[in-house]
PDB file of C-alpha atoms in Angstrom:
ATOM      1  CA  UNK A   1      86.020  81.559  55.901  1.00 71.00           C
ATOM      2  CA  UNK A   2      89.457  80.264  56.795  1.00 75.00           C
ATOM      3  CA  UNK A   3      91.051  83.111  54.809  1.00 80.00           C
ATOM      4  CA  UNK A   4      88.797  85.675  56.498  1.00 77.00           C
ATOM      5  CA  UNK A   5      89.872  84.395  59.912  1.00 71.00           C
ATOM      6  CA  UNK A   6      93.558  84.626  58.922  1.00 77.00           C
ATOM      7  CA  UNK A   7      93.045  88.162  57.597  1.00 71.00           C
ATOM      8  CA  UNK A   8      91.261  89.274  60.778  1.00 72.00           C
ATOM      9  CA  UNK A   9      94.021  87.748  62.927  1.00 78.00           C
ATOM     10  CA  UNK A  10      96.707  89.601  60.956  1.00 80.00           C
ATOM     11  CA  UNK A  11      94.778  92.889  61.166  1.00 69.00           C
ATOM     12  CA  UNK A  12      94.230  92.440  64.903  1.00 69.00           C
ATOM     13  CA  UNK A  13      97.944  91.700  65.485  1.00 70.00           C
ATOM     14  CA  UNK A  14      98.918  94.769  63.416  1.00 69.00           C
ATOM     15  CA  UNK A  15      96.506  96.914  65.430  1.00 65.00           C
ATOM     16  CA  UNK A  16      97.913  95.688  68.764  1.00 64.00           C
ATOM     17  CA  UNK A  17     101.500  96.266  67.662  1.00 70.00           C
ATOM     18  CA  UNK A  18     100.797  99.723  66.248  1.00 68.00           C
ATOM     19  CA  UNK A  19      98.999 100.905  69.397  1.00 64.00           C
ATOM     20  CA  UNK A  20     101.832  99.845  71.689  1.00 59.00           C
ATOM     21  CA  UNK A  21     103.280 103.349  71.844  1.00 56.00           C
ATOM     22  CA  UNK A  22     106.977 103.180  71.280  1.00 54.00           C
ATOM     23  CA  UNK A  23     109.146 104.959  73.823  1.00 57.00           C
ATOM     24  CA  UNK A  24     112.669 105.869  72.984  1.00 55.00           C
ATOM     25  CA  UNK A  25     115.200 105.062  75.627  1.00 56.00           C
ATOM     26  CA  UNK A  26     117.443 108.021  76.151  1.00 56.00           C
ATOM     27  CA  UNK A  27     120.890 107.123  77.372  1.00 59.00           C
ATOM     28  CA  UNK A  28     122.620 109.575  79.640  1.00 60.00           C
ATOM     29  CA  UNK A  29     126.104 110.547  78.688  1.00 63.00           C
ATOM     30  CA  UNK A  30     129.077 110.637  81.028  1.00 62.00           C
ATOM     31  CA  UNK A  31     129.274 113.686  83.242  1.00 62.00           C
ATOM     32  CA  UNK A  32     131.594 114.892  85.987  1.00 65.00           C
ATOM     33  CA  UNK A  33     128.763 116.785  87.654  1.00 66.00           C
ATOM     34  CA  UNK A  34     127.194 115.271  90.703  1.00 62.00           C
ATOM     35  CA  UNK A  35     123.633 114.246  90.057  1.00 60.00           C
ATOM     36  CA  UNK A  36     120.955 115.356  92.459  1.00 62.00           C
ATOM     37  CA  UNK A  37     119.136 112.573  94.158  1.00 57.00           C
ATOM     38  CA  UNK A  38     115.611 112.251  92.923  1.00 55.00           C
ATOM     39  CA  UNK A  39     114.504 110.764  96.207  1.00 53.00           C
ATOM     40  CA  UNK A  40     115.377 112.335  99.491  1.00 53.00           C
ATOM     41  CA  UNK A  41     116.135 109.800 102.174  1.00 50.00           C
ATOM     42  CA  UNK A  42     114.987 110.920 105.576  1.00 50.00           C
ATOM     43  CA  UNK A  43     116.458 109.268 108.589  1.00 49.00           C
ATOM     44  CA  UNK A  44     114.159 108.688 111.472  1.00 50.00           C
ATOM     45  CA  UNK A  45     115.506 109.922 114.728  1.00 50.00           C
ATOM     46  CA  UNK A  46     116.848 106.844 116.396  1.00 64.00           C
ATOM     47  CA  UNK A  47     114.861 106.113 119.488  1.00 83.00           C
ATOM     48  CA  UNK A  48     116.186 103.965 122.263  1.00 87.00           C
ATOM     49  CA  UNK A  49     113.764 101.353 123.495  1.00 88.00           C
ATOM     50  CA  UNK A  50     112.594 101.682 127.082  1.00 90.00           C
ATOM     51  CA  UNK A  51     114.361  98.459 128.055  1.00 88.00           C
ATOM     52  CA  UNK A  52     117.725  99.816 126.874  1.00 89.00           C
ATOM     53  CA  UNK A  53     117.286 103.426 128.013  1.00 91.00           C
ATOM     54  CA  UNK A  54     119.317 104.537 131.039  1.00 93.00           C
ATOM     55  CA  UNK A  55     117.352 106.362 133.755  1.00 93.00           C
ATOM     56  CA  UNK A  56     119.216 106.558 137.041  1.00 93.00           C
ATOM     57  CA  UNK A  57     117.061 109.280 138.583  1.00 94.00           C
ATOM     58  CA  UNK A  58     113.600 107.679 138.588  1.00 95.00           C
ATOM     59  CA  UNK A  59     112.859 105.850 141.845  1.00 96.00           C
ATOM     60  CA  UNK A  60     109.448 104.605 140.765  1.00 96.00           C
ATOM     61  CA  UNK A  61     106.204 104.516 142.691  1.00 96.00           C
ATOM     62  CA  UNK A  62     105.835 102.271 145.682  1.00 95.00           C
ATOM     63  CA  UNK A  63     107.020 101.540 149.183  1.00 96.00           C
ATOM     64  CA  UNK A  64     110.757 101.963 148.520  1.00 96.00           C
ATOM     65  CA  UNK A  65     111.911 105.583 148.477  1.00 96.00           C
ATOM     66  CA  UNK A  66     115.537 105.133 149.481  1.00 96.00           C
ATOM     67  CA  UNK A  67     117.910 102.179 149.299  1.00 95.00           C
ATOM     68  CA  UNK A  68     121.661 102.106 149.786  1.00 93.00           C
ATOM     69  CA  UNK A  69     123.467  99.114 148.378  1.00 95.00           C
ATOM     70  CA  UNK A  70     126.720  98.068 150.050  1.00 95.00           C
ATOM     71  CA  UNK A  71     129.801  97.773 147.845  1.00 94.00           C
ATOM     72  CA  UNK A  72     130.132  94.058 148.550  1.00 96.00           C
ATOM     73  CA  UNK A  73     127.508  91.639 147.252  1.00 96.00           C
ATOM     74  CA  UNK A  74     125.929  89.557 149.994  1.00 97.00           C
ATOM     75  CA  UNK A  75     126.338  86.069 148.489  1.00 97.00           C
ATOM     76  CA  UNK A  76     123.865  84.456 150.900  1.00 97.00           C
ATOM     77  CA  UNK A  77     121.195  87.012 150.023  1.00 97.00           C
ATOM     78  CA  UNK A  78     122.024  86.674 146.301  1.00 97.00           C
ATOM     79  CA  UNK A  79     121.625  82.880 146.510  1.00 97.00           C
ATOM     80  CA  UNK A  80     118.225  83.338 148.179  1.00 97.00           C
ATOM     81  CA  UNK A  81     117.333  85.867 145.449  1.00 97.00           C
ATOM     82  CA  UNK A  82     118.358  83.394 142.745  1.00 97.00           C
ATOM     83  CA  UNK A  83     115.996  80.814 144.263  1.00 97.00           C
ATOM     84  CA  UNK A  84     113.131  83.311 144.428  1.00 97.00           C
ATOM     85  CA  UNK A  85     113.845  84.451 140.852  1.00 96.00           C
ATOM     86  CA  UNK A  86     113.858  80.863 139.552  1.00 96.00           C
ATOM     87  CA  UNK A  87     110.580  80.048 141.302  1.00 96.00           C
ATOM     88  CA  UNK A  88     108.669  83.271 140.664  1.00 95.00           C
ATOM     89  CA  UNK A  89     110.153  85.079 137.665  1.00 95.00           C
ATOM     90  CA  UNK A  90     111.412  82.641 135.036  1.00 94.00           C
ATOM     91  CA  UNK A  91     107.959  82.141 133.558  1.00 94.00           C
ATOM     92  CA  UNK A  92     108.354  85.605 131.987  1.00 94.00           C
ATOM     93  CA  UNK A  93     112.035  86.598 132.334  1.00 94.00           C
ATOM     94  CA  UNK A  94     115.306  85.128 131.079  1.00 94.00           C
ATOM     95  CA  UNK A  95     118.446  86.441 132.736  1.00 93.00           C
ATOM     96  CA  UNK A  96     120.297  87.371 129.562  1.00 91.00           C
ATOM     97  CA  UNK A  97     117.708  87.867 126.824  1.00 92.00           C
ATOM     98  CA  UNK A  98     114.360  89.471 126.106  1.00 90.00           C
ATOM     99  CA  UNK A  99     111.455  87.118 126.649  1.00 91.00           C
ATOM    100  CA  UNK A 100     107.934  88.017 127.740  1.00 93.00           C
ATOM    101  CA  UNK A 101     109.585  90.578 130.024  1.00 92.00           C
ATOM    102  CA  UNK A 102     112.989  92.287 129.916  1.00 93.00           C
ATOM    103  CA  UNK A 103     116.223  90.565 130.900  1.00 94.00           C
ATOM    104  CA  UNK A 104     117.577  91.621 134.303  1.00 95.00           C
ATOM    105  CA  UNK A 105     121.257  91.361 133.317  1.00 95.00           C
ATOM    106  CA  UNK A 106     122.793  94.819 133.667  1.00 94.00           C
ATOM    107  CA  UNK A 107     119.574  96.321 135.054  1.00 95.00           C
ATOM    108  CA  UNK A 108     121.454  98.241 137.762  1.00 95.00           C
ATOM    109  CA  UNK A 109     123.341 100.078 135.024  1.00 95.00           C
ATOM    110  CA  UNK A 110     120.013 101.378 133.674  1.00 95.00           C
ATOM    111  CA  UNK A 111     117.697 101.680 136.717  1.00 96.00           C
ATOM    112  CA  UNK A 112     117.901 102.792 140.317  1.00 97.00           C
ATOM    113  CA  UNK A 113     117.682 100.089 142.999  1.00 97.00           C
ATOM    114  CA  UNK A 114     114.511 101.790 144.288  1.00 97.00           C
ATOM    115  CA  UNK A 115     112.857 101.583 140.858  1.00 97.00           C
ATOM    116  CA  UNK A 116     113.707  97.878 140.588  1.00 96.00           C
ATOM    117  CA  UNK A 117     112.335  97.150 144.057  1.00 97.00           C
ATOM    118  CA  UNK A 118     109.161  99.156 143.337  1.00 97.00           C
ATOM    119  CA  UNK A 119     108.479  97.369 140.041  1.00 97.00           C
ATOM    120  CA  UNK A 120     108.879  94.020 141.827  1.00 97.00           C
ATOM    121  CA  UNK A 121     106.692  95.014 144.791  1.00 97.00           C
ATOM    122  CA  UNK A 122     104.181  97.305 143.080  1.00 96.00           C
ATOM    123  CA  UNK A 123     103.892  96.397 139.366  1.00 96.00           C
ATOM    124  CA  UNK A 124     100.233  97.411 138.898  1.00 96.00           C
ATOM    125  CA  UNK A 125     100.629 100.998 140.093  1.00 96.00           C
ATOM    126  CA  UNK A 126     104.018 101.354 138.411  1.00 96.00           C
ATOM    127  CA  UNK A 127     102.597 100.416 134.987  1.00 95.00           C
ATOM    128  CA  UNK A 128      99.701 102.823 135.523  1.00 95.00           C
ATOM    129  CA  UNK A 129     101.633 105.854 136.817  1.00 96.00           C
ATOM    130  CA  UNK A 130     105.363 105.541 136.128  1.00 96.00           C
ATOM    131  CA  UNK A 131     106.260 106.789 132.607  1.00 95.00           C
ATOM    132  CA  UNK A 132     109.121 104.335 132.119  1.00 95.00           C
ATOM    133  CA  UNK A 133     107.050 101.369 133.327  1.00 95.00           C
ATOM    134  CA  UNK A 134     104.287 102.431 130.915  1.00 95.00           C
ATOM    135  CA  UNK A 135     106.761 102.444 128.019  1.00 94.00           C
ATOM    136  CA  UNK A 136     108.064  99.022 129.037  1.00 93.00           C
ATOM    137  CA  UNK A 137     104.507  97.711 129.087  1.00 93.00           C
ATOM    138  CA  UNK A 138     104.045  98.937 125.505  1.00 93.00           C
ATOM    139  CA  UNK A 139     107.449  97.596 124.393  1.00 92.00           C
ATOM    140  CA  UNK A 140     106.629  94.156 125.781  1.00 92.00           C
ATOM    141  CA  UNK A 141     103.306  93.924 123.917  1.00 90.00           C
ATOM    142  CA  UNK A 142     101.089  94.979 126.796  1.00 91.00           C
ATOM    143  CA  UNK A 143     102.107  92.025 128.951  1.00 89.00           C
ATOM    144  CA  UNK A 144     101.827  93.404 132.482  1.00 91.00           C
ATOM    145  CA  UNK A 145     104.181  92.164 135.157  1.00 93.00           C
ATOM    146  CA  UNK A 146     102.324  89.881 137.532  1.00 92.00           C
ATOM    147  CA  UNK A 147     102.374  90.853 141.173  1.00 95.00           C
ATOM    148  CA  UNK A 148     104.048  87.895 142.861  1.00 95.00           C
ATOM    149  CA  UNK A 149     103.271  89.368 146.306  1.00 96.00           C
ATOM    150  CA  UNK A 150     106.894  89.109 147.365  1.00 96.00           C
ATOM    151  CA  UNK A 151     107.968  90.454 150.732  1.00 97.00           C
ATOM    152  CA  UNK A 152     110.411  93.360 150.790  1.00 97.00           C
ATOM    153  CA  UNK A 153     113.021  90.884 152.032  1.00 97.00           C
ATOM    154  CA  UNK A 154     112.492  88.579 149.025  1.00 97.00           C
ATOM    155  CA  UNK A 155     112.449  91.512 146.600  1.00 97.00           C
ATOM    156  CA  UNK A 156     115.695  92.794 148.117  1.00 97.00           C
ATOM    157  CA  UNK A 157     117.205  89.305 147.714  1.00 97.00           C
ATOM    158  CA  UNK A 158     116.170  89.279 144.036  1.00 97.00           C
ATOM    159  CA  UNK A 159     117.817  92.698 143.628  1.00 97.00           C
ATOM    160  CA  UNK A 160     120.991  91.315 145.207  1.00 97.00           C
ATOM    161  CA  UNK A 161     120.857  88.418 142.732  1.00 97.00           C
ATOM    162  CA  UNK A 162     120.534  90.946 139.883  1.00 96.00           C
ATOM    163  CA  UNK A 163     123.774  92.547 141.109  1.00 96.00           C
ATOM    164  CA  UNK A 164     125.570  89.268 140.369  1.00 96.00           C
ATOM    165  CA  UNK A 165     124.341  89.284 136.761  1.00 93.00           C
ATOM    166  CA  UNK A 166     126.337  92.342 135.674  1.00 75.00           C
TER     167      UNK A 166
END
C-alpha cells in the first residue's frame, strides 16, 4: 500500500507538471524604430476648482449691487472686521488655508466685492441660485455657509479685513 501511494503521488506530480502549459518567452531584439505605445494615455482637461477660479464679473445675488472700495484700507474698519471674523467666522474658515469653508486670503483677487458681501449677507439664496456659490457648496462637501445675520456695516468691515489679507 505504501508503494501504491508513492506511485500515485509520482503520477499526480507528473500530471500537474505536464499540464502546466509551457510558454516560451520571446525576447525582443534591439531596434532603432520607435515603438508604438500599447496604452494611450488620455489627459483629463484640467479643471480649476471653484475656490481657485477667478470671476471678477459676478456680483452675486443679494442686497449689494454696487460697491466702490477706496484705494486706502480703513484700518479702523478692518480691525472691527477682524473682530467680527474671529467671533463669527473662524468656526468654519481659516484665513490662509482651506477648512470647512474656503480661506479668505486673496479673495478680492478672485471675487468682486459685491459677491463677497452678498455671500456674507445672503448665503442661503446665493447657494441656491448663484452658479459659483453652488460649485463652492459642492467643493466644500455640501457644507452650507451659515447665515450669521450680520448687518451690512459688519459685513463691510469683514470685507475691509479681507483686504488686509492679500
